[in-house]
XYZ file of C-alpha atoms in Angstrom:
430
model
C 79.974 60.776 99.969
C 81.362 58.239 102.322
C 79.237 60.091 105.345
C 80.767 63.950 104.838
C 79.188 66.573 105.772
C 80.118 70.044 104.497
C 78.749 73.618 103.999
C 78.693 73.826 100.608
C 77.046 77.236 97.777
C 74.645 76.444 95.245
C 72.549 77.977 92.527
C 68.722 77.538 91.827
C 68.668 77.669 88.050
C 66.296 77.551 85.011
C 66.512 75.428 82.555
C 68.099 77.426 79.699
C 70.873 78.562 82.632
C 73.513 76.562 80.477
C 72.699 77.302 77.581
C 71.904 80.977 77.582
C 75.469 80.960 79.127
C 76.711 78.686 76.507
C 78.448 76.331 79.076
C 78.840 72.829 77.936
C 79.170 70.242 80.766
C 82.713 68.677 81.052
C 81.140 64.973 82.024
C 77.089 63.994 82.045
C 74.997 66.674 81.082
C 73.664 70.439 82.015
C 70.448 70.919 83.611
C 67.610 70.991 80.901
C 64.169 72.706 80.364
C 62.797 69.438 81.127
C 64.184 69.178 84.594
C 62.205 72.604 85.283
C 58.378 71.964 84.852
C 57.366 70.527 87.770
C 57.721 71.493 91.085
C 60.206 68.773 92.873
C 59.710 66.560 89.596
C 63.526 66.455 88.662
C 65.917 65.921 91.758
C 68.827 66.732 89.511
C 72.339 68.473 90.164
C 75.040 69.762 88.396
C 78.057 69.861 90.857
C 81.572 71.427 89.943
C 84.564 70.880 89.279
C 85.984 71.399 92.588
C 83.130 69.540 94.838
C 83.807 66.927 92.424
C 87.485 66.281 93.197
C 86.902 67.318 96.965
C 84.460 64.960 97.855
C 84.220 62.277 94.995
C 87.827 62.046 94.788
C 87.345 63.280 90.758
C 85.535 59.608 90.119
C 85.221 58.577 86.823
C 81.765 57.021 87.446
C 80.493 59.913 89.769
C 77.618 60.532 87.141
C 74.440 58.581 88.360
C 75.733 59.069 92.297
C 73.918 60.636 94.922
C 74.716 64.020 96.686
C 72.192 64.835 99.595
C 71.432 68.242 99.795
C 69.603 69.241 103.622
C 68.112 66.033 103.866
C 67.178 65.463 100.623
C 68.774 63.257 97.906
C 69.736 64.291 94.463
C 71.142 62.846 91.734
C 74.649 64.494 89.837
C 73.772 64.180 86.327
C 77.090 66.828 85.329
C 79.950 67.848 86.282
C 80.854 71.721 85.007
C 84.117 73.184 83.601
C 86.710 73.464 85.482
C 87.103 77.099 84.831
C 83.011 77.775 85.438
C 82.445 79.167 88.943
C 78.805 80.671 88.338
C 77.108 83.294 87.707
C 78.946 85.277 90.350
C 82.409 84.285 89.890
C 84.104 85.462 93.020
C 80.966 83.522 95.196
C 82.052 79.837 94.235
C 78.905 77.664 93.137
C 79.845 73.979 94.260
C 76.560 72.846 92.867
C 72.967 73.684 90.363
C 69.948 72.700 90.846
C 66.533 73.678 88.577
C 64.261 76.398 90.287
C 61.339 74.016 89.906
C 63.166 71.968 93.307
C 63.297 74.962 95.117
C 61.439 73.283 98.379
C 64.163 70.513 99.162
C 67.273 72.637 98.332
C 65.998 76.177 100.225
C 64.010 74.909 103.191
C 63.844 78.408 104.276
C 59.612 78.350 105.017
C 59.303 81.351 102.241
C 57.818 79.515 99.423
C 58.850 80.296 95.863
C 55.593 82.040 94.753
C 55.734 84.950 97.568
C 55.783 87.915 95.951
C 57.238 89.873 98.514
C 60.418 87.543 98.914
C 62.633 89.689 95.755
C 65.320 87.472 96.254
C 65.487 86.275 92.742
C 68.572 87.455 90.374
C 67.678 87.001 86.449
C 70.640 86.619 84.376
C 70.282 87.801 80.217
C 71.955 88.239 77.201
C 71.390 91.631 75.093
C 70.950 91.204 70.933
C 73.715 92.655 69.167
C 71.711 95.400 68.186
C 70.051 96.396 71.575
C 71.572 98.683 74.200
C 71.150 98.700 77.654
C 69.021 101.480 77.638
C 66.564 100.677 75.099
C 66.374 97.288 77.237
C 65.772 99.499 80.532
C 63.042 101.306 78.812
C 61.030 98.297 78.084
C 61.733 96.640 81.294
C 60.641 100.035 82.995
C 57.300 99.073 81.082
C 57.111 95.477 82.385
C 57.602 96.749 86.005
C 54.200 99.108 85.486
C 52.427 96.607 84.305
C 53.176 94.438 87.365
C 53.020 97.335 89.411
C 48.651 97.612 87.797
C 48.439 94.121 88.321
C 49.922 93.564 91.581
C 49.706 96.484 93.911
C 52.146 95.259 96.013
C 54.642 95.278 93.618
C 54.069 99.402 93.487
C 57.039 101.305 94.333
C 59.681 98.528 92.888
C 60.825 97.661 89.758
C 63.645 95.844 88.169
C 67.188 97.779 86.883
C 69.732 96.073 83.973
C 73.020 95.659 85.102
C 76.066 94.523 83.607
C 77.596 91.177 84.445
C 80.677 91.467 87.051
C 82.300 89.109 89.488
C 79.907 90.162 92.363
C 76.145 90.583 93.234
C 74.905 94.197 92.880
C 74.439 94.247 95.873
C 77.985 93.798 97.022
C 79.508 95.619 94.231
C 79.341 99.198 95.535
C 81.168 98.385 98.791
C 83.754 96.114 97.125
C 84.847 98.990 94.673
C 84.448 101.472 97.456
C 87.377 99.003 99.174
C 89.363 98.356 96.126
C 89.190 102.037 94.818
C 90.833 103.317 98.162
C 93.508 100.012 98.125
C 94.766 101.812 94.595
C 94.877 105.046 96.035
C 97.331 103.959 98.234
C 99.298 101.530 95.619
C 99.239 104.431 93.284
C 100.913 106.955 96.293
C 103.092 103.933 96.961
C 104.135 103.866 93.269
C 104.758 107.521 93.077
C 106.994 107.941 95.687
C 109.505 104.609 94.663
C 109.218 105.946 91.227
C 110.390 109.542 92.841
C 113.063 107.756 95.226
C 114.510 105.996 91.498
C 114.003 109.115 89.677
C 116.704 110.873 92.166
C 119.125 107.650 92.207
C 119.374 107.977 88.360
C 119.283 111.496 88.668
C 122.711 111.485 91.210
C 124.238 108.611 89.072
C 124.397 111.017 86.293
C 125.766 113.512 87.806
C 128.695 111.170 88.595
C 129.064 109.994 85.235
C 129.298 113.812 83.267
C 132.625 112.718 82.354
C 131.572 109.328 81.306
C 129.048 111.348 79.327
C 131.385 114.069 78.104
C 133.902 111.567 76.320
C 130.901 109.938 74.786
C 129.822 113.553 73.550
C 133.401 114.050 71.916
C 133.483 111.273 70.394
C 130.339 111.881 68.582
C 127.232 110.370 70.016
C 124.101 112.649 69.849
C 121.730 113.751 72.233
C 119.161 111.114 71.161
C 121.422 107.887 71.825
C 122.774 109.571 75.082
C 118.762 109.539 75.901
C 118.257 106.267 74.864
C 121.018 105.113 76.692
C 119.913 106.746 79.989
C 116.240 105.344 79.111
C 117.023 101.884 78.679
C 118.750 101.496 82.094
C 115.621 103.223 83.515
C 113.437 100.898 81.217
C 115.493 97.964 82.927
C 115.054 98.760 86.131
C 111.535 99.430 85.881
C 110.724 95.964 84.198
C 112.716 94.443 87.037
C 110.798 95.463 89.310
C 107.760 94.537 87.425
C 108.795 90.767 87.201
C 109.784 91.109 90.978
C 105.870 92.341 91.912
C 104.417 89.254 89.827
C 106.572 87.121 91.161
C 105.498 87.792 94.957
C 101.958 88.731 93.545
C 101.663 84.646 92.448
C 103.025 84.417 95.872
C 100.645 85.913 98.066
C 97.631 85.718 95.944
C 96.758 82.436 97.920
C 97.241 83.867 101.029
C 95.205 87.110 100.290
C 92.183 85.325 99.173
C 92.273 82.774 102.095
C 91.969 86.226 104.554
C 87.927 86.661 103.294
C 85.765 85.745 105.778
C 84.318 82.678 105.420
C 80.650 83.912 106.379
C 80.492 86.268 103.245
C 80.848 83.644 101.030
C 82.935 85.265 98.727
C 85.976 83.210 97.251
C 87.539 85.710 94.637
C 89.646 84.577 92.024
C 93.030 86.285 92.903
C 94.957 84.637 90.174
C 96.797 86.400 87.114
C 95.667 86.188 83.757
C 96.567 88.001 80.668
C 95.149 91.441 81.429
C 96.694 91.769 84.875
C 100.386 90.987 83.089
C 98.916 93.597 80.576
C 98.365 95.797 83.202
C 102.026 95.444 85.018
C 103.779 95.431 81.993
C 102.188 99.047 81.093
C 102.759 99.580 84.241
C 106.319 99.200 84.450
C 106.924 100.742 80.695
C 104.846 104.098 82.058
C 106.519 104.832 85.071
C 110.156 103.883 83.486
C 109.746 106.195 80.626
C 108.385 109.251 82.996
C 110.580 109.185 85.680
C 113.654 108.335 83.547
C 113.283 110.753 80.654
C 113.587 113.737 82.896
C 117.036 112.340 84.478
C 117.945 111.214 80.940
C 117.514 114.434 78.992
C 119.144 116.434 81.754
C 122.031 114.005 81.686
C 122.477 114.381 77.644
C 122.433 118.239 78.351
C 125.724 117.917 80.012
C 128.199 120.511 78.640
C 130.917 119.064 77.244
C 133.731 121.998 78.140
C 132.494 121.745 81.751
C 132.438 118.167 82.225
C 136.079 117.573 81.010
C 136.993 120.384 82.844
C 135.771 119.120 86.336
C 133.169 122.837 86.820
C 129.832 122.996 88.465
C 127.758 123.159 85.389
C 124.234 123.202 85.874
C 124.515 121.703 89.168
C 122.508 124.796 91.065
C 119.485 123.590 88.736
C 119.778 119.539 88.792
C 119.978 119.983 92.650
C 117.196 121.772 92.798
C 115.211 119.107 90.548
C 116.780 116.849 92.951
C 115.345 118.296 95.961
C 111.611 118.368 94.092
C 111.912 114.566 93.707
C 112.606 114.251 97.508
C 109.986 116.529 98.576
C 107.660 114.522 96.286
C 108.610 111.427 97.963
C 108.396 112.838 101.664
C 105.081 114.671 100.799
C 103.701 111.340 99.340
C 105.298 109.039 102.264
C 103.361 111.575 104.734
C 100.289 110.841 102.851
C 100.446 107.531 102.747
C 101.412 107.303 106.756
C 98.819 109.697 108.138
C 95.882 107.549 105.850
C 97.362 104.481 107.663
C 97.252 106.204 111.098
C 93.402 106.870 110.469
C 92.898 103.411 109.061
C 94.649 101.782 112.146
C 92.616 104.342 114.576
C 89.252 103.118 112.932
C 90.033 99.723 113.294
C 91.235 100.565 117.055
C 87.524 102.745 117.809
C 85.795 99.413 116.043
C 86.775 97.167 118.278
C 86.147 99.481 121.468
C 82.773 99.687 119.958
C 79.677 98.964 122.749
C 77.391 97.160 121.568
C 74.722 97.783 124.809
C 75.162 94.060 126.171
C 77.820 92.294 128.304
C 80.169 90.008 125.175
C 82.612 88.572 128.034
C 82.643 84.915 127.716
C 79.411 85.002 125.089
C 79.333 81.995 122.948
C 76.788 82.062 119.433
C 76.545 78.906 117.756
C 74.253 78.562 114.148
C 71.764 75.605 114.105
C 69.174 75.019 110.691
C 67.292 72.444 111.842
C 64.942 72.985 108.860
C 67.898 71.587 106.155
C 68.091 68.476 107.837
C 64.543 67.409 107.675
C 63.064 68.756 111.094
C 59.801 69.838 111.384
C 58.351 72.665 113.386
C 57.254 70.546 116.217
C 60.087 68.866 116.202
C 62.738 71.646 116.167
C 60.926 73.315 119.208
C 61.165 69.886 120.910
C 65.238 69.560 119.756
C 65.870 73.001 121.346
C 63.777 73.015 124.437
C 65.755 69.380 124.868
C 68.889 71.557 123.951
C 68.114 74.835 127.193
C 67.693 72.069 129.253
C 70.674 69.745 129.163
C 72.969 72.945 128.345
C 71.446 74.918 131.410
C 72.425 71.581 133.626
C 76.011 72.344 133.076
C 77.756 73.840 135.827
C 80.131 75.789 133.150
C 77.229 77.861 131.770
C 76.060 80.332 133.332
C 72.433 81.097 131.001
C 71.751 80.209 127.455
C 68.846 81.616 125.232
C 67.558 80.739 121.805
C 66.763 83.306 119.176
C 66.263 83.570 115.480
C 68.356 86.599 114.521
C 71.205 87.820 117.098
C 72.170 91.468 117.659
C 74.823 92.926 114.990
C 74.191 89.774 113.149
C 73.724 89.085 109.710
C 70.141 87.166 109.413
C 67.029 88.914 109.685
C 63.359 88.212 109.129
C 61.554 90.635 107.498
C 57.251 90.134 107.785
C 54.719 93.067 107.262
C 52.371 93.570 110.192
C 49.227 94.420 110.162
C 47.746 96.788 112.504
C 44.885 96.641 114.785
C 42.654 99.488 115.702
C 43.279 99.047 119.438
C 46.067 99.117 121.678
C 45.715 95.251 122.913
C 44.818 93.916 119.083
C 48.389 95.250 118.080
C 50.158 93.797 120.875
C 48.769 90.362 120.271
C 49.235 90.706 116.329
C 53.038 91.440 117.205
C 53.660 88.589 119.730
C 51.911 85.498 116.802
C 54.833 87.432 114.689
């Protein structure tokens, strides 16, 4: 890899991973049952398409290479689709490894028989004939059984989902986000469609004599609809082809705005259901807000209009008014939610935390994926306090293994003594 370094998302796979997904490997080969017996037997990878053309500069001969993973050396024996991002699509795999290697790719310290870990995902595929709930029911069975035969296990048990873009356990606050985000594009729509609805609505109104003379000279209610629905229809898919165009635009620049510490990389692009999806889009709201304006306008009485009178007017200006109070009521809406939004964000960022964050500095060092062992890491950091306590430009520096308000934690079940001093020394080995 010509000395690179980079941060880089993996999978720890089975064997059957590939072909229970029914991925075939672009170059080389997947990862096979055989490369998952034996525990560190089979330092194999799979890397994808785009770690391939980052780093290997999409090599023709890149199959057989090595790719050190935290200190340990593997060797790429695939390369996936191009299109395959994992099992999580909108989390970006850049490589897979078998399970059975789990020690040099995860130094973490947990090994992979600890029960209590539960940080394994299993990934299935139903028969054609099985539902999810007749599936749930049996796995509801399994989970007993391990609950009997482990008693630690009591208490837990394992749910069927379906398959989607994220982890379960991001899911719910994702669609929690993206539920409110088409709340307020659907208010959005509903007051432009309102705002057109009136324009069409006043442009008929100045074209009842336009409309009269096409009355007497014999065209019918229907094609004076059709008429007043196809220049709605038009104006609609306009602006449908004007949204995908500056969706394709900003797409990029959307999904670059994820923080990089989730992980998550999702796929912003279009594909066939989200043109689907505008052009219905488009079609709907064209046809609803322009049939009203359209049958009112092929109402028009044709002694009135050629006459110059009022008409109907008291009525089409009060249907009028109803499409601007729509649109105020909706714009309202729309700005108060934005108000609260904005205040949130404003009370977040006042929040206290309980400690002093003026000039505080939090850098992230693993020591464990580049080959250190425990001795040696305590010796690294205590090296580390030392030299960085020297400098005259900081003031104190600590070393800790989770931070406040931060992400990692280290979960470990203690066990308690029967006196006040056996507890306190069980909690400080922790």
């Amino acid at each position: 890899m010509g000395g690179n370094v980079d941060e880089v998302q993996g999978e720890l796979v089975t064997g059957n991973y590939f072909e229970l997904l029914g991925i075939a490997a672009a170059r080389g080969r997947n990862i096979g049952p055989d490369d998952d017996i034996r525990p560190g037997g089979h330092p194999v990878v799979v890397i994808s398409d785009g770690l391939w053309h980052r780093n290997f500069g999409a090599s023709e001969d890149v199959v057989g290479d090595q790719l050190v993973i935290n200190g340990h050396t593997f060797t790429i024996i695939g390369i996936a689709p191009e299109w395959f991002r994992g099992s999580c699509p909108a989390m970006q795999a850049d490589f897979w490894a078998p399970l059975a290697i789990f020690e040099q790719v995860r130094p973490r310290g947990n090994e992979l028989t600890n029960r209590g870990w539960g940080w394994l995902d299993a990934t299935g595929r139903l028969a054609e004939d099985v539902s999810i709930e007749a599936a749930q029911s049996e796995i509801a069975v399994l989970s007993a059984q391990l609950a009997a035969e482990y008693p630690m296990n009591d208490g837990t048990g394992f749910e069927i989902i379906r398959a989607t873009h994220l982890p379960e356990r991001m899911g719910g606050t994702i669609s929690t986000i993206s539920g409110f985000f088409m709340i307020v594009v659907g208010l959005l729509l509903l007051a432009t469609c309102a705002n057109v609805a009136n324009m069409i609505m006043v442009r008929a109104t100045l074209r009842n004599r336009e409309t009269a003379v096409r009355q007497a000279l014999g065209a019918g209610r229907w094609r004076l609809v059709r008429q007043w629905l196809t220049e709605s229809f038009v104006v609609a898919g306009l602006g449908g082809i004007v949204g995908v165009a500056l969706s394709l635009w900003i797409a990029d620049g959307l999904a670059a705005q994820f923080p990089a510490e989730l992980g998550i990389s999702p796929e912003l692009g279009l594909d066939v259901r989200v043109l689907l999806f505008a052009g219905a889009a488009s079609l709907m709201t064209g046809g609803l807000f322009g049939l009203v304006p359209a049958v009112r306008a092929a109402r028009t009485d044709l002694r009135t209009a050629l006459t110059g009178g009022s008409g109907n007017r008291s009525r089409r200006s009060a249907l009028r008014a109803a499409f601007v109070i729509t649109q105020v009521v909706v714009s309202a809406v729309i700005l108060v939610g934005a108000g609260l939004l904005l205040r949130s964000l404003s009370e977040a960022r006042r929040f206290d935390p309980g400690f002093e964050t003026e000039n505080l500095v939090i850098a992230e060092i693993d020591l464990r994926r580049n080959g250190y062992s425990m001795d040696q890491a305590m010796a690294f950091f205590q090296d580390l306090l030392d030299r960085l306590e020297a400098a005259p430009e900081v003031a104190s520096v600590t070393v800790a293994g989770s931070v406040p308000l931060g992400g990692g934690r280290d979960m470990r079940p203690l066990v308690s003594g029967t006196r006040c001093d056996s507890r306190r020394q069980l909690i400080d080995e922790q």
